[in-house]
Amino acid sequence: MKDRVLVLYGSYRSDRMGIRLADYVLRGLEDRGNDARLIDARAIGLPMLDRMYKEYAAGEAPQPMQNLAEQIRSADAFVFVTGEYNWGVQPGLKNLTDHFLEEWFWRPAAVASYSAGRLSGVRANLAWHGTLTEMGMVVIPSTVAVGPIAKTLDNNGAPVGEAGQALDRAFSRFADDLAWWTTAAKNQRATTPPPY
């Protein structure tokens, strides 16, 4: 049975470059036999956090929130594709993530970051590790950091040049680690279900 992996992406910018990395990750996971699905925060369009999903009575949450909750609960693992804004996390991705809590529990999460510059979004990458851990996910030790993104992936998310080759090598280890943790978490959840 295929692992279902949600690839979450959060930029709302009109000229967003990170979608290249989200597409690359999505294809890479699909090529490894996963059921990978893109969750684009801008396309879902949740409002700024007022009520979390769990704060609505059963059946009363807005339909986009209900749909996303079901997708999160049915996932085996998550990849968060994040840019870095002023040394911090993207507000669109953080807002989407914060609408849920127990739905994330006891599944592995991986972080792939990017930036226009050479630091590759690593400060946001690091910040996500603590946030996702607090939300009940197991954050895998491998990460992917891409920068400058325009010199690493083309408009279609295909690797270019030496930077693209380096990304391919890093992604292989990243995907291997995610697969290992996904299997481990699935086995453990079969023995001890999450508390929701």
Short mmCIF file of C-alpha atoms in Angstrom, two decimals:
data_model
loop_
_atom_site.label_atom_id
_atom_site.label_comp_id
_atom_site.label_asym_id
_atom_site.label_seq_id
_atom_site.Cartn_x
_atom_site.Cartn_y
_atom_site.Cartn_z
CA MET A 1 0.00 0.00 0.00
CA LYS A 2 1.30 3.45 -0.94
CA ASP A 3 2.20 5.95 1.74
CA ARG A 4 0.10 9.11 1.54
CA VAL A 5 2.36 12.15 1.95
CA LEU A 6 1.01 15.70 2.04
CA VAL A 7 3.36 18.36 0.69
CA LEU A 8 2.35 21.63 2.34
CA TYR A 9 3.32 24.93 0.75
CA GLY A 10 2.48 28.37 2.10
CA SER A 11 3.53 31.31 -0.06
CA TYR A 12 0.81 33.78 -1.06
CA ARG A 13 3.13 35.91 -3.21
CA SER A 14 2.21 36.58 -6.84
CA ASP A 15 5.69 35.65 -8.12
CA ARG A 16 6.27 32.76 -5.78
CA MET A 17 9.40 30.76 -6.49
CA GLY A 18 8.97 28.12 -3.81
CA ILE A 19 6.28 26.35 -5.81
CA ARG A 20 9.21 25.02 -7.85
CA LEU A 21 10.51 23.19 -4.79
CA ALA A 22 7.02 21.99 -3.84
CA ASP A 23 6.59 20.55 -7.35
CA TYR A 24 10.04 18.96 -7.23
CA VAL A 25 9.31 17.31 -3.86
CA LEU A 26 5.89 16.15 -5.05
CA ARG A 27 7.33 14.50 -8.17
CA GLY A 28 10.23 13.00 -6.25
CA LEU A 29 7.88 11.37 -3.76
CA GLU A 30 5.57 10.13 -6.53
CA ASP A 31 8.54 8.65 -8.38
CA ARG A 32 9.27 6.63 -5.23
CA GLY A 33 5.77 5.16 -5.27
CA ASN A 34 4.08 7.47 -2.76
CA ASP A 35 0.59 8.92 -3.03
CA ALA A 36 1.86 12.50 -2.74
CA ARG A 37 -0.56 15.44 -2.70
CA LEU A 38 0.08 19.17 -2.74
CA ILE A 39 -1.66 21.29 -0.10
CA ASP A 40 -1.34 24.90 -1.28
CA ALA A 41 -2.27 27.30 1.53
CA ARG A 42 -3.11 30.07 -0.93
CA ALA A 43 -5.48 27.82 -2.90
CA ILE A 44 -7.25 26.62 0.26
CA GLY A 45 -7.55 30.18 1.56
CA LEU A 46 -8.28 29.63 5.24
CA PRO A 47 -8.94 32.90 7.11
CA MET A 48 -6.49 34.20 9.67
CA LEU A 49 -6.81 31.93 12.66
CA ASP A 50 -9.90 32.71 14.71
CA ARG A 51 -11.11 29.22 15.65
CA MET A 52 -9.18 26.01 15.34
CA TYR A 53 -10.90 23.11 13.61
CA LYS A 54 -11.45 21.36 16.96
CA GLU A 55 -13.26 24.43 18.33
CA TYR A 56 -16.19 23.96 15.95
CA ALA A 57 -19.03 21.62 16.81
CA ALA A 58 -19.00 18.44 14.73
CA GLY A 59 -20.09 19.21 11.18
CA GLU A 60 -19.98 23.01 11.62
CA ALA A 61 -16.43 23.82 10.49
CA PRO A 62 -16.15 25.63 7.14
CA GLN A 63 -16.00 23.08 4.33
CA PRO A 64 -12.40 23.87 3.23
CA MET A 65 -11.26 23.35 6.83
CA GLN A 66 -13.24 20.12 7.12
CA ASN A 67 -11.77 18.82 3.86
CA LEU A 68 -8.25 19.65 4.95
CA ALA A 69 -8.75 18.03 8.37
CA GLU A 70 -9.77 14.81 6.62
CA GLN A 71 -6.71 14.95 4.35
CA ILE A 72 -4.39 15.53 7.31
CA ARG A 73 -5.91 12.66 9.31
CA SER A 74 -5.59 10.30 6.34
CA ALA A 75 -1.93 11.17 5.69
CA ASP A 76 0.99 8.98 6.69
CA ALA A 77 3.57 11.79 6.59
CA PHE A 78 4.06 15.47 5.81
CA VAL A 79 6.63 17.60 4.00
CA PHE A 80 6.57 21.32 4.81
CA VAL A 81 8.03 23.42 1.99
CA THR A 82 8.89 26.79 3.44
CA GLY A 83 10.44 30.06 2.46
CA GLU A 84 12.06 32.38 4.95
CA TYR A 85 10.58 35.79 5.71
CA ASN A 86 12.79 38.07 7.82
CA TRP A 87 14.52 35.10 9.49
CA GLY A 88 11.15 33.52 10.22
CA VAL A 89 8.48 31.23 8.86
CA GLN A 90 5.98 32.08 6.14
CA PRO A 91 2.77 33.43 7.65
CA GLY A 92 0.54 31.61 5.13
CA LEU A 93 1.95 28.18 5.96
CA LYS A 94 1.98 28.88 9.69
CA ASN A 95 -1.64 30.05 9.59
CA LEU A 96 -2.75 26.92 7.74
CA THR A 97 -0.85 24.68 10.15
CA ASP A 98 -2.20 26.35 13.29
CA HIS A 99 -5.84 25.64 12.39
CA PHE A 100 -5.23 22.02 13.44
CA LEU A 101 -3.55 20.18 16.28
CA GLU A 102 -4.53 16.60 17.11
CA GLU A 103 -4.94 15.89 13.39
CA TRP A 104 -1.14 16.07 13.01
CA PHE A 105 -0.29 13.75 15.90
CA TRP A 106 2.14 10.85 15.65
CA ARG A 107 3.17 11.21 12.02
CA PRO A 108 6.59 12.15 10.66
CA ALA A 109 7.23 15.56 9.19
CA ALA A 110 10.08 16.74 7.02
CA VAL A 111 11.12 20.30 6.20
CA ALA A 112 12.36 21.56 2.83
CA SER A 113 13.33 25.23 2.76
CA TYR A 114 14.35 27.69 0.07
CA SER A 115 15.32 31.29 -0.51
CA ALA A 116 16.45 33.58 -3.27
CA GLY A 117 19.86 33.79 -1.60
CA ARG A 118 22.56 31.38 -0.57
CA LEU A 119 21.28 30.74 2.99
CA SER A 120 18.47 28.60 1.55
CA GLY A 121 15.85 29.43 4.17
CA VAL A 122 17.71 27.53 6.88
CA ARG A 123 16.55 29.82 9.70
CA ALA A 124 12.89 29.12 8.83
CA ASN A 125 13.79 25.45 8.44
CA LEU A 126 15.15 25.40 11.97
CA ALA A 127 12.16 27.29 13.38
CA TRP A 128 9.75 24.75 11.87
CA HIS A 129 11.46 21.88 13.69
CA GLY A 130 10.39 23.17 17.10
CA THR A 131 6.91 24.17 15.93
CA LEU A 132 6.12 20.83 14.31
CA THR A 133 7.46 18.90 17.28
CA GLU A 134 5.20 20.90 19.60
CA MET A 135 2.28 19.99 17.33
CA GLY A 136 2.86 16.27 17.88
CA MET A 137 4.84 15.35 14.79
CA VAL A 138 8.15 13.52 14.65
CA VAL A 139 10.47 15.77 12.65
CA ILE A 140 12.99 13.71 10.70
CA PRO A 141 16.67 14.64 10.98
CA SER A 142 17.27 15.10 7.24
CA THR A 143 16.32 18.36 5.59
CA VAL A 144 16.56 19.92 2.16
CA ALA A 145 17.68 23.54 1.80
CA VAL A 146 17.65 25.18 -1.64
CA GLY A 147 19.22 28.49 -2.51
CA PRO A 148 19.41 30.40 -4.67
CA ILE A 149 16.24 28.68 -5.82
CA ALA A 150 16.25 30.28 -9.30
CA LYS A 151 19.67 28.72 -9.97
CA THR A 152 18.65 25.29 -8.65
CA LEU A 153 15.21 24.62 -10.17
CA ASP A 154 13.69 25.84 -13.41
CA ASN A 155 10.13 27.17 -13.81
CA ASN A 156 8.81 23.59 -13.94
CA GLY A 157 10.65 22.46 -10.81
CA ALA A 158 13.32 20.53 -12.72
CA PRO A 159 16.89 20.61 -11.36
CA VAL A 160 19.44 22.71 -13.24
CA GLY A 161 23.23 22.80 -13.12
CA GLU A 162 25.44 21.78 -10.24
CA ALA A 163 23.02 23.13 -7.65
CA GLY A 164 20.27 20.93 -9.10
CA GLN A 165 22.54 17.90 -8.98
CA ALA A 166 23.35 18.63 -5.34
CA LEU A 167 19.61 18.87 -4.62
CA ASP A 168 19.01 15.48 -6.25
CA ARG A 169 21.67 13.92 -4.01
CA ALA A 170 20.26 15.57 -0.87
CA PHE A 171 16.69 14.63 -1.78
CA SER A 172 17.56 10.96 -2.03
CA ARG A 173 18.72 10.85 1.62
CA PHE A 174 15.81 13.08 2.68
CA ALA A 175 13.22 10.79 1.03
CA ASP A 176 14.89 7.65 2.41
CA ASP A 177 14.71 9.04 5.95
CA LEU A 178 11.09 10.11 5.51
CA ALA A 179 10.17 6.64 4.24
CA TRP A 180 11.87 4.96 7.22
CA TRP A 181 10.10 7.18 9.76
CA THR A 182 6.79 6.81 7.92
CA THR A 183 6.98 3.01 8.17
CA ALA A 184 8.03 3.17 11.82
CA ALA A 185 5.19 5.53 12.72
CA LYS A 186 2.60 3.46 10.81
CA ASN A 187 3.68 0.33 12.67
CA GLN A 188 3.52 2.07 16.03
CA ARG A 189 0.12 3.68 15.32
CA ALA A 190 -1.22 0.21 14.46
CA THR A 191 -0.25 -0.88 18.00
CA THR A 192 -1.13 2.34 19.84
CA PRO A 193 -3.52 4.66 17.99
CA PRO A 194 -3.13 8.45 18.34
CA PRO A 195 -5.23 10.06 21.08
CA TYR A 196 -7.90 11.73 18.90
#
